[in-house]
Short mmCIF file of C-alpha atoms and ligand atoms in Angstrom, two decimals:
data_model
loop_
_atom_site.label_atom_id
_atom_site.label_comp_id
_atom_site.label_asym_id
_atom_site.label_seq_id
_atom_site.Cartn_x
_atom_site.Cartn_y
_atom_site.Cartn_z
CA MET A 1 0.20 -21.21 1.01
CA THR A 2 0.99 -22.65 -2.41
CA ASP A 3 0.87 -19.87 -4.96
CA GLY A 4 3.39 -18.39 -7.35
CA TYR A 5 4.70 -15.97 -4.72
CA ALA A 6 6.38 -18.20 -2.10
CA GLY A 7 9.88 -17.42 -3.43
CA TYR A 8 9.19 -13.67 -3.24
CA ARG A 9 7.97 -14.06 0.35
CA SER A 10 11.18 -15.94 1.28
CA LYS A 11 13.26 -13.10 -0.18
CA LEU A 12 11.24 -10.59 1.83
CA VAL A 13 11.85 -12.66 5.00
CA GLU A 14 15.62 -12.60 4.28
CA ALA A 15 15.53 -8.83 3.73
CA LEU A 16 13.69 -8.31 7.04
CA GLN A 17 16.14 -10.55 8.91
CA LEU A 18 19.02 -8.46 7.54
CA LYS A 19 17.24 -5.34 8.82
CA GLY A 20 17.05 -6.86 12.32
CA ILE A 21 13.72 -8.70 12.62
CA HIS A 22 14.42 -11.79 14.75
CA ASP A 23 11.05 -13.00 16.09
CA MET A 24 10.56 -16.37 14.38
CA ALA A 25 6.76 -16.26 14.65
CA VAL A 26 6.74 -12.86 12.92
CA LEU A 27 9.05 -14.11 10.16
CA ARG A 28 6.85 -17.18 9.73
CA ALA A 29 3.79 -14.96 9.37
CA ILE A 30 5.58 -12.86 6.71
CA ALA A 31 6.52 -16.09 4.91
CA THR A 32 2.89 -17.21 4.93
CA VAL A 33 0.51 -14.26 4.46
CA PRO A 34 -0.12 -13.55 0.73
CA ARG A 35 0.56 -9.78 0.70
CA HIS A 36 -0.30 -9.61 -3.02
CA ARG A 37 -3.94 -10.29 -2.11
CA PHE A 38 -4.03 -7.11 0.00
CA VAL A 39 -2.62 -4.62 -2.53
CA PRO A 40 -4.39 -3.12 -5.58
CA GLU A 41 -4.24 -5.51 -8.55
CA GLN A 42 -1.99 -3.32 -10.68
CA LEU A 43 0.63 -3.28 -7.87
CA GLN A 44 0.72 -7.03 -7.20
CA GLY A 45 4.11 -7.33 -8.91
CA ARG A 46 5.57 -5.10 -6.17
CA ALA A 47 3.71 -6.71 -3.27
CA TYR A 48 6.85 -8.33 -1.81
CA ASP A 49 9.13 -5.29 -2.05
CA ASP A 50 9.92 -3.94 1.40
CA ALA A 51 8.02 -0.78 0.57
CA ALA A 52 4.80 1.04 1.40
CA LEU A 53 2.28 1.03 -1.48
CA PRO A 54 -0.80 3.17 -2.19
CA LEU A 55 -4.27 1.82 -1.38
CA SER A 56 -7.59 3.37 -2.43
CA GLN A 57 -8.99 6.45 -0.61
CA GLY A 58 -5.54 8.10 -0.29
CA GLN A 59 -4.40 5.49 2.26
CA THR A 60 -1.22 3.41 2.33
CA ILE A 61 -0.31 -0.18 3.08
CA SER A 62 2.67 0.27 5.38
CA GLN A 63 6.20 -0.97 4.70
CA PRO A 64 6.56 -4.66 5.70
CA TYR A 65 9.61 -3.84 7.87
CA VAL A 66 7.59 -1.37 9.96
CA GLN A 67 4.70 -3.83 10.25
CA ALA A 68 7.02 -6.68 11.24
CA ARG A 69 8.79 -4.43 13.79
CA SER A 70 5.44 -3.33 15.25
CA CYS A 71 4.30 -6.96 15.59
CA GLU A 72 7.64 -7.92 17.15
CA LEU A 73 7.36 -5.12 19.73
CA LEU A 74 4.06 -6.59 20.95
CA GLU A 75 5.97 -9.77 21.99
CA LEU A 76 3.02 -12.02 21.18
CA THR A 77 2.97 -15.70 22.16
CA GLY A 78 -0.27 -16.73 20.47
CA ARG A 79 -2.53 -16.40 23.52
CA GLU A 80 -3.29 -12.68 23.38
CA ARG A 81 -6.24 -10.50 22.58
CA VAL A 82 -5.09 -7.73 20.25
CA LEU A 83 -6.60 -4.49 18.93
CA GLU A 84 -5.42 -2.94 15.68
CA VAL A 85 -6.35 0.64 14.83
CA GLY A 86 -6.28 1.37 11.07
CA THR A 87 -7.12 -1.87 9.25
CA GLY A 88 -6.42 -0.39 5.80
CA SER A 89 -5.76 -3.32 3.49
CA GLY A 90 -6.01 -5.91 6.28
CA TYR A 91 -2.47 -7.21 5.69
CA GLN A 92 -1.18 -6.46 9.20
CA THR A 93 -4.46 -7.83 10.56
CA ALA A 94 -3.59 -11.13 8.85
CA LEU A 95 -0.08 -11.10 10.37
CA LEU A 96 -1.60 -10.46 13.82
CA SER A 97 -4.13 -13.23 13.25
CA MET A 98 -1.22 -15.68 13.06
CA LEU A 99 0.50 -14.25 16.15
CA ALA A 100 -2.36 -13.79 18.64
CA GLU A 101 -5.46 -15.66 19.76
CA THR A 102 -8.04 -13.01 18.83
CA VAL A 103 -7.72 -9.82 16.79
CA PHE A 104 -10.11 -6.88 16.61
CA SER A 105 -9.30 -4.30 13.96
CA VAL A 106 -10.96 -0.89 13.64
CA GLU A 107 -11.06 1.14 10.41
CA ARG A 108 -12.74 4.54 10.01
CA LEU A 109 -13.35 4.31 6.23
CA PRO A 110 -16.25 1.92 5.55
CA GLU A 111 -15.08 0.87 2.06
CA LEU A 112 -11.66 -0.18 3.39
CA ALA A 113 -13.23 -1.98 6.36
CA ARG A 114 -15.51 -3.91 3.99
CA GLY A 115 -12.70 -4.77 1.56
CA ALA A 116 -10.39 -5.96 4.35
CA HIS A 117 -13.18 -8.01 5.93
CA GLU A 118 -13.83 -9.75 2.60
CA VAL A 119 -10.23 -10.62 1.80
CA LEU A 120 -9.53 -11.81 5.36
CA ARG A 121 -12.64 -14.04 5.26
CA SER A 122 -11.78 -15.43 1.83
CA LEU A 123 -8.31 -16.37 3.10
CA GLY A 124 -9.70 -18.04 6.24
CA TYR A 125 -8.41 -15.68 8.96
CA ASP A 126 -11.27 -16.58 11.26
CA ASN A 127 -9.98 -15.22 14.59
CA VAL A 128 -10.24 -11.66 13.25
CA THR A 129 -13.12 -9.17 13.50
CA VAL A 130 -13.05 -5.97 11.42
CA LEU A 131 -15.00 -3.11 12.96
CA HIS A 132 -15.99 0.21 11.42
CA GLY A 133 -15.53 3.27 13.62
CA ASP A 134 -13.13 5.71 15.30
CA GLY A 135 -10.29 3.61 16.67
CA THR A 136 -8.83 6.52 18.67
CA MET A 137 -11.53 5.56 21.19
CA GLY A 138 -10.29 1.97 21.23
CA TRP A 139 -13.08 -0.62 21.30
CA LYS A 140 -14.06 -1.00 24.92
CA PRO A 141 -16.66 -3.80 24.73
CA ASN A 142 -14.04 -6.30 23.51
CA GLY A 143 -11.17 -5.13 25.75
CA PRO A 144 -8.95 -5.05 27.66
CA TYR A 145 -6.18 -5.90 25.21
CA ASP A 146 -2.77 -7.46 25.76
CA GLY A 147 -1.51 -5.60 22.71
CA ILE A 148 -2.67 -2.61 20.65
CA VAL A 149 -1.06 -1.53 17.39
CA VAL A 150 -1.90 1.75 15.70
CA ALA A 151 -1.16 2.06 11.97
CA ALA A 152 -1.70 5.82 11.65
CA ALA A 153 0.09 8.83 13.13
CA ALA A 154 -1.32 10.37 16.32
CA PRO A 155 -0.43 13.81 17.74
CA THR A 156 -0.31 12.30 21.27
CA VAL A 157 -1.08 8.90 22.83
CA PRO A 158 -4.90 8.55 22.83
CA ALA A 159 -5.98 8.08 26.48
CA PRO A 160 -8.67 5.44 25.73
CA LEU A 161 -6.04 3.15 24.19
CA VAL A 162 -3.81 3.04 27.28
CA GLU A 163 -6.89 2.62 29.46
CA GLN A 164 -7.87 -0.47 27.46
CA LEU A 165 -4.49 -2.21 27.97
CA THR A 166 -4.18 -5.12 30.41
CA PRO A 167 -1.51 -4.79 33.15
CA GLY A 168 1.78 -5.48 31.33
CA GLY A 169 0.03 -4.78 28.01
CA ARG A 170 1.84 -3.09 25.13
CA LEU A 171 0.80 -0.34 22.72
CA VAL A 172 2.80 0.43 19.56
CA ILE A 173 1.93 3.79 18.00
CA PRO A 174 3.55 6.43 15.76
CA ILE A 175 3.52 9.77 17.62
CA GLY A 176 4.25 13.16 16.10
CA PRO A 177 3.29 15.75 13.49
CA PRO A 178 2.03 14.77 10.00
CA ASP A 179 5.45 14.84 8.26
CA VAL A 180 7.51 12.53 10.53
CA GLN A 181 6.77 10.58 13.68
CA VAL A 182 8.47 8.38 16.25
CA LEU A 183 7.26 4.79 16.49
CA THR A 184 6.69 4.53 20.24
CA LEU A 185 6.25 1.55 22.57
CA VAL A 186 3.97 2.28 25.54
CA ARG A 187 3.95 -0.42 28.22
CA ARG A 188 1.44 -0.55 31.05
CA ASP A 189 3.03 -1.52 34.40
CA ASP A 190 2.29 -5.00 35.71
CA SER A 191 0.77 -3.89 39.00
CA GLU A 192 0.38 -0.12 39.20
CA ARG A 193 -1.38 2.34 36.96
CA GLY A 194 1.82 3.75 35.46
CA PHE A 195 3.16 3.58 31.90
CA THR A 196 6.59 3.64 30.30
CA GLU A 197 7.19 5.11 26.85
CA THR A 198 10.13 4.00 24.70
CA PRO A 199 10.96 5.68 21.38
CA ILE A 200 11.84 3.07 18.73
CA ALA A 201 12.40 4.64 15.30
CA ASP A 202 11.52 7.52 12.99
CA VAL A 203 8.60 6.59 10.74
CA ARG A 204 6.09 8.20 8.40
CA PHE A 205 2.41 7.22 8.56
CA VAL A 206 -0.86 8.68 7.27
CA PRO A 207 -2.70 10.68 9.98
CA LEU A 208 -4.89 9.09 12.64
CA LEU A 209 -8.16 11.05 12.34
CA GLY A 210 -10.71 11.13 15.13
CA GLU A 211 -11.72 12.19 18.61
CA PHE A 212 -8.27 11.52 20.15
CA GLY A 213 -6.31 11.97 16.91
CA HIS A 214 -5.98 14.69 14.31
CA THR A 215 -9.11 16.60 13.29
CA PRO A 216 -10.82 15.06 10.24
CA PRO A 217 -11.08 17.50 7.27
CA GLU A 218 -14.91 17.42 7.20
CA SER A 219 -15.34 18.67 10.78
N1 SAH B 301 -2.13 -1.54 8.53
C1 SAH B 301 -2.69 -0.94 7.35
C2 SAH B 301 -2.31 0.52 7.30
C3 SAH B 301 -3.32 1.34 6.62
S1 SAH B 301 -2.98 3.08 6.62
C4 SAH B 301 -2.21 -1.67 6.13
O1 SAH B 301 -1.11 -2.19 6.18
O2 SAH B 301 -2.88 -1.70 5.11
C5 SAH B 301 -3.81 3.61 8.07
C6 SAH B 301 -5.28 3.38 8.13
O3 SAH B 301 -5.76 4.01 9.32
C7 SAH B 301 -6.10 3.97 6.99
O4 SAH B 301 -6.86 2.97 6.38
C8 SAH B 301 -7.00 5.02 7.68
O5 SAH B 301 -8.28 5.13 7.09
C9 SAH B 301 -7.08 4.44 9.07
N2 SAH B 301 -7.46 5.38 10.14
C10 SAH B 301 -7.13 6.67 10.30
N3 SAH B 301 -7.70 7.17 11.42
C11 SAH B 301 -8.41 6.15 11.98
C12 SAH B 301 -9.22 6.03 13.15
N4 SAH B 301 -9.44 7.04 13.99
N5 SAH B 301 -9.78 4.82 13.42
C13 SAH B 301 -9.60 3.77 12.59
N6 SAH B 301 -8.85 3.83 11.47
C14 SAH B 301 -8.26 5.00 11.17
#
């Protein structure tokens, strides 16, 4: 990507390495994806700070460190089918597009889904499909998934998401009440039907609203 922001992206990569991100493919994706294209125009000057920024509709583009860590926890090799829940800006979708073979991303707010679809298309991320709907249900027709990443806070692990994991598949999801959550890695066993849950870090996300999430305000 030749634009005026390559130096800022390199600095962000260095900052993430210092914070413990080691996966070279993830760092390469951070060095490549133009985050300034995914944030509101008036915030483009801050696009490469390691900080969450406001999007439209009261939503948030997550902190790059948390997004990089979530991608790293999926241990992607480039051959996987991945589901993202909570497309938002589409920035993490673009990172995943570089790390996996196919990416499906579900967003419940139609305006955000449309905006993310347009920017991802215009930048040529062609292995990505943005879907509009309730991602707490997963997206069964395109599953099962080797990796699922949820970018909004759930009260508990939504059952449909673990059901749509392949054996050995990984789910990264913030679990907990609205004020603070624990980023959690759920891994489906290779052979049996069991799961292991590993707490990773305290995080703060906007709520996951839907059938297997928090109750949306309108219902
Ligand atoms: N990864 C995004 C994060 C966006 S914030 C980014 O970096 O821009 C979380 C997003 O999850 C919001 O856009 C919100 O609308 C969406 N969301 C909340 N509940 C959802 C659900 N049940 N299904 C799909 N998306 C949901």
